[in-house]
């Protein structure tokens, strides 16, 4: 899937909304220590940026080098270009020693993972009360439509919760029409269609009708709301 995010890496970084800060405050309230976060599939660092304001250190990894080039450069965040599957020694060299990660996050990328292999890697990387986060075309994207209810998530509920989610949050961003269409063009489903010769947002009567509807209230900018669904759980007994 990495090639889907190469050509539009800059567009992806510029158009993606920031996650709601309430989301990260909720997560942080469930972690007893706030030393190290491993942000897997960090992409262009949307989640890493917010996590860096709460945790001492953030390590972001991704298999797409082009996306990492557009990630925000922050003093307590390190980014690493990795292979899809890392060995135990590679994981410890890149992220941290065994049982020293407080939180593992995956922001809108979990549907691309080989979950069995990923869970095996993370089980021994995180400490006694770590958490797994997953805020939210292809077959994998059906998991997003399902709000990740059906995804394999073999973790216990965190303290203060009686289930592992999904918990709903809402992100919001002011966009004009060009920005909104650019956001749609950053989707992997759009890029997949384009590689097959299908232009989903071509200039035809449907786009013209959409433009008229967008501008009929006289305001070019709209508050676009993005629902974010979180699965969160812990390893071991707290």
Coordinates of C-alpha atoms in Angstrom, one line a residue:
X1 CA 0.0 0.0 0.0
X2 CA 3.0 2.4 0.5
X3 CA 3.0 3.4 -3.2
X4 CA -0.5 4.8 -2.8
X5 CA 0.9 7.6 -0.5
X6 CA 4.1 8.4 -2.5
X7 CA 2.8 10.6 -5.3
X8 CA 0.5 12.7 -3.1
X9 CA 2.6 12.7 0.1
X10 CA 2.8 16.6 0.2
X11 CA -0.9 16.9 -0.5
X12 CA -1.7 14.3 2.2
X13 CA 0.4 16.2 4.8
X14 CA -1.2 19.6 3.9
X15 CA -4.9 18.5 3.7
X16 CA -5.2 16.1 6.6
X17 CA -7.0 17.6 9.6
X18 CA -5.4 17.5 13.1
X19 CA -6.9 15.1 15.5
X20 CA -9.0 16.5 18.3
X21 CA -6.9 17.4 21.3
X22 CA -9.5 15.8 23.6
X23 CA -8.6 12.5 22.0
X24 CA -5.0 12.6 23.2
X25 CA -5.9 13.9 26.6
X26 CA -8.2 10.9 27.0
X27 CA -5.4 8.6 26.0
X28 CA -2.9 10.3 28.3
X29 CA -5.3 10.0 31.2
X30 CA -5.0 6.2 30.9
X31 CA -1.2 6.0 30.8
X32 CA 0.5 6.0 34.3
X33 CA 3.8 7.3 32.8
X34 CA 4.4 9.6 29.9
X35 CA 7.9 8.8 28.8
X36 CA 7.9 7.1 25.4
X37 CA 5.3 6.6 22.6
X38 CA 5.8 4.5 19.5
X39 CA 3.6 5.9 16.7
X40 CA 3.4 3.2 14.1
X41 CA 2.6 4.1 10.5
X42 CA 3.2 7.7 11.5
X43 CA 3.0 8.9 7.9
X44 CA 3.5 12.7 7.9
X45 CA 3.2 12.9 11.7
X46 CA -0.3 14.2 12.4
X47 CA -0.6 12.2 15.6
X48 CA 3.1 12.4 16.5
X49 CA 2.8 16.2 16.6
X50 CA 0.0 16.1 19.2
X51 CA 1.6 13.3 21.2
X52 CA 4.8 15.3 21.4
X53 CA 3.0 17.9 23.5
X54 CA 2.1 15.4 26.1
X55 CA 4.8 12.7 26.2
X56 CA 8.6 13.2 26.7
X57 CA 9.6 11.3 23.6
X58 CA 7.8 10.1 20.5
X59 CA 9.3 7.6 18.0
X60 CA 7.5 7.6 14.6
X61 CA 8.0 4.7 12.1
X62 CA 6.7 4.3 8.6
X63 CA 7.6 2.3 5.5
X64 CA 7.0 5.3 3.2
X65 CA 10.0 7.6 3.2
X66 CA 8.3 10.2 1.1
X67 CA 5.6 10.8 3.8
X68 CA 8.2 11.1 6.5
X69 CA 9.9 13.9 4.6
X70 CA 6.8 16.1 5.4
X71 CA 6.5 15.1 9.1
X72 CA 6.9 18.1 11.6
X73 CA 10.4 18.4 13.0
X74 CA 10.1 18.6 16.7
X75 CA 12.9 18.2 19.4
X76 CA 11.3 15.3 21.2
X77 CA 10.2 13.4 18.1
X78 CA 12.4 11.0 16.0
X79 CA 11.3 9.5 12.7
X80 CA 12.5 6.2 11.2
X81 CA 12.0 4.7 7.8
X82 CA 11.5 0.9 8.4
X83 CA 10.7 -2.2 6.6
X84 CA 7.1 -3.6 6.9
X85 CA 8.3 -6.2 9.4
X86 CA 11.2 -5.6 11.8
X87 CA 13.1 -8.2 13.7
X88 CA 13.3 -8.0 17.5
X89 CA 16.8 -6.5 17.3
X90 CA 15.7 -3.9 14.7
X91 CA 12.8 -3.0 16.8
X92 CA 14.9 -2.5 19.9
X93 CA 17.4 -0.4 18.0
X94 CA 14.8 1.7 16.3
X95 CA 12.2 2.2 19.1
X96 CA 13.5 1.1 22.5
X97 CA 14.5 -1.8 24.7
X98 CA 12.1 -4.5 25.6
X99 CA 9.2 -3.5 27.9
X100 CA 10.0 0.2 27.9
X101 CA 7.3 1.8 25.7
X102 CA 4.4 3.4 27.5
X103 CA 2.1 3.7 24.6
X104 CA 1.8 2.4 21.1
X105 CA -0.4 4.4 18.7
X106 CA -1.7 3.8 15.2
X107 CA -3.5 6.7 13.7
X108 CA -5.6 5.8 10.6
X109 CA -3.3 3.1 9.5
X110 CA -4.2 -0.1 11.3
X111 CA -6.3 -1.5 8.4
X112 CA -3.1 -1.9 6.4
X113 CA -1.4 -4.0 9.0
X114 CA -0.7 -7.8 9.3
X115 CA -2.2 -7.7 12.8
X116 CA -0.9 -11.1 13.9
X117 CA 2.7 -10.1 13.2
X118 CA 2.2 -6.6 14.6
X119 CA 0.7 -7.9 17.9
X120 CA 3.6 -10.3 18.3
X121 CA 6.1 -7.4 17.9
X122 CA 4.4 -5.1 20.3
X123 CA 3.5 -7.5 23.1
X124 CA 7.1 -7.5 24.5
X125 CA 7.9 -3.9 23.6
X126 CA 5.5 -2.2 25.9
X127 CA 5.7 -2.0 29.7
X128 CA 3.3 -3.3 32.3
X129 CA 0.3 -1.0 31.5
X130 CA 0.8 0.1 27.9
X131 CA -2.0 1.0 25.6
X132 CA -2.8 0.4 21.9
X133 CA -4.5 3.3 20.2
X134 CA -6.3 3.3 16.9
X135 CA -8.2 6.5 15.9
X136 CA -9.6 6.1 12.5
X137 CA -11.9 1.7 -1.6
X138 CA -9.8 -1.1 -0.7
X139 CA -11.0 -4.2 1.1
X140 CA -9.1 -3.0 4.2
X141 CA -11.1 0.2 4.3
X142 CA -14.2 -1.7 5.2
X143 CA -12.7 -1.9 8.6
X144 CA -12.9 1.9 8.9
X145 CA -16.5 1.9 7.7
X146 CA -17.2 -0.6 10.5
X147 CA -15.4 1.8 13.0
X148 CA -13.0 -1.1 13.7
X149 CA -15.6 -3.0 15.7
X150 CA -14.8 -6.2 13.9
X151 CA -11.0 -5.9 13.9
X152 CA -9.0 -8.4 16.0
X153 CA -8.1 -6.4 19.2
X154 CA -7.0 -8.8 21.9
X155 CA -6.5 -6.3 24.8
X156 CA -8.2 -5.6 28.1
X157 CA -10.3 -2.5 28.8
X158 CA -8.3 0.4 30.3
X159 CA -9.0 1.6 33.8
X160 CA -12.3 3.6 33.9
X161 CA -13.7 1.9 30.8
X162 CA -15.8 -1.2 30.5
X163 CA -14.9 -1.9 26.9
X164 CA -12.2 -1.2 24.4
X165 CA -14.2 1.0 22.1
X166 CA -14.9 2.4 19.6
X167 CA -15.0 5.8 21.5
X168 CA -16.0 8.7 19.3
X169 CA -14.3 12.0 18.9
X170 CA -14.7 14.7 16.3
X171 CA -12.0 16.7 14.6
X172 CA -12.9 19.9 12.7
X173 CA -11.1 22.0 10.1
X174 CA -12.0 25.1 8.1
X175 CA -11.7 24.3 4.4
X176 CA -12.6 26.0 1.1
X177 CA -13.7 23.9 -1.8
X178 CA -10.3 23.5 -3.4
X179 CA -8.9 22.4 0.0
X180 CA -11.7 19.9 0.5
X181 CA -11.3 18.4 -3.0
X182 CA -7.5 18.2 -2.4
X183 CA -8.3 16.3 0.8
X184 CA -10.4 13.8 -1.1
X185 CA -7.7 13.4 -3.7
X186 CA -5.3 12.4 -0.9
X187 CA -7.4 9.3 -0.2
X188 CA -5.9 5.9 -1.1
X189 CA -9.1 4.9 -2.8
X190 CA -8.8 7.9 -5.1
X191 CA -5.2 7.1 -5.9
X192 CA -6.1 3.4 -6.6
X193 CA -8.8 4.5 -9.0
X194 CA -6.5 6.9 -10.7
X195 CA -3.9 4.2 -11.3
X196 CA -6.6 2.2 -13.1
X197 CA -7.5 5.2 -15.3
X198 CA -10.6 6.3 -13.5
X199 CA -10.8 10.0 -12.5
X200 CA -13.4 10.1 -9.7
X201 CA -13.4 13.9 -9.4
X202 CA -13.4 14.9 -13.1
X203 CA -14.9 18.2 -14.1
X204 CA -18.4 17.1 -15.1
X205 CA -22.0 18.1 -14.1
X206 CA -21.7 16.3 -10.8
X207 CA -18.7 18.4 -9.7
X208 CA -20.4 21.5 -10.9
X209 CA -23.5 20.7 -8.9
X210 CA -21.4 20.1 -5.9
X211 CA -19.6 23.4 -6.4
X212 CA -22.9 25.3 -6.6
X213 CA -24.2 23.6 -3.4
X214 CA -21.0 24.4 -1.6
X215 CA -21.2 28.1 -2.5
X216 CA -24.9 28.7 -2.2
X217 CA -24.7 30.2 1.3
X218 CA -22.2 32.8 0.1
X219 CA -19.4 31.4 2.4
X220 CA -16.4 29.9 0.7
X221 CA -15.1 28.2 3.8
X222 CA -16.9 25.5 5.6
X223 CA -16.3 23.8 9.0
X224 CA -15.6 20.2 7.9
X225 CA -16.1 17.7 10.7
X226 CA -14.3 14.4 10.8
X227 CA -15.5 11.6 13.1
X228 CA -12.6 9.8 14.8
X229 CA -13.2 6.3 16.4
X230 CA -10.7 5.1 19.0
X231 CA -10.0 1.5 20.0
X232 CA -7.9 1.5 23.2
X233 CA -6.7 -1.3 25.5
X234 CA -4.0 -2.5 27.8
X235 CA -1.6 -5.4 28.0
X236 CA -1.3 -7.3 31.3
X237 CA -3.1 -6.7 34.5
X238 CA -3.1 -3.3 36.0

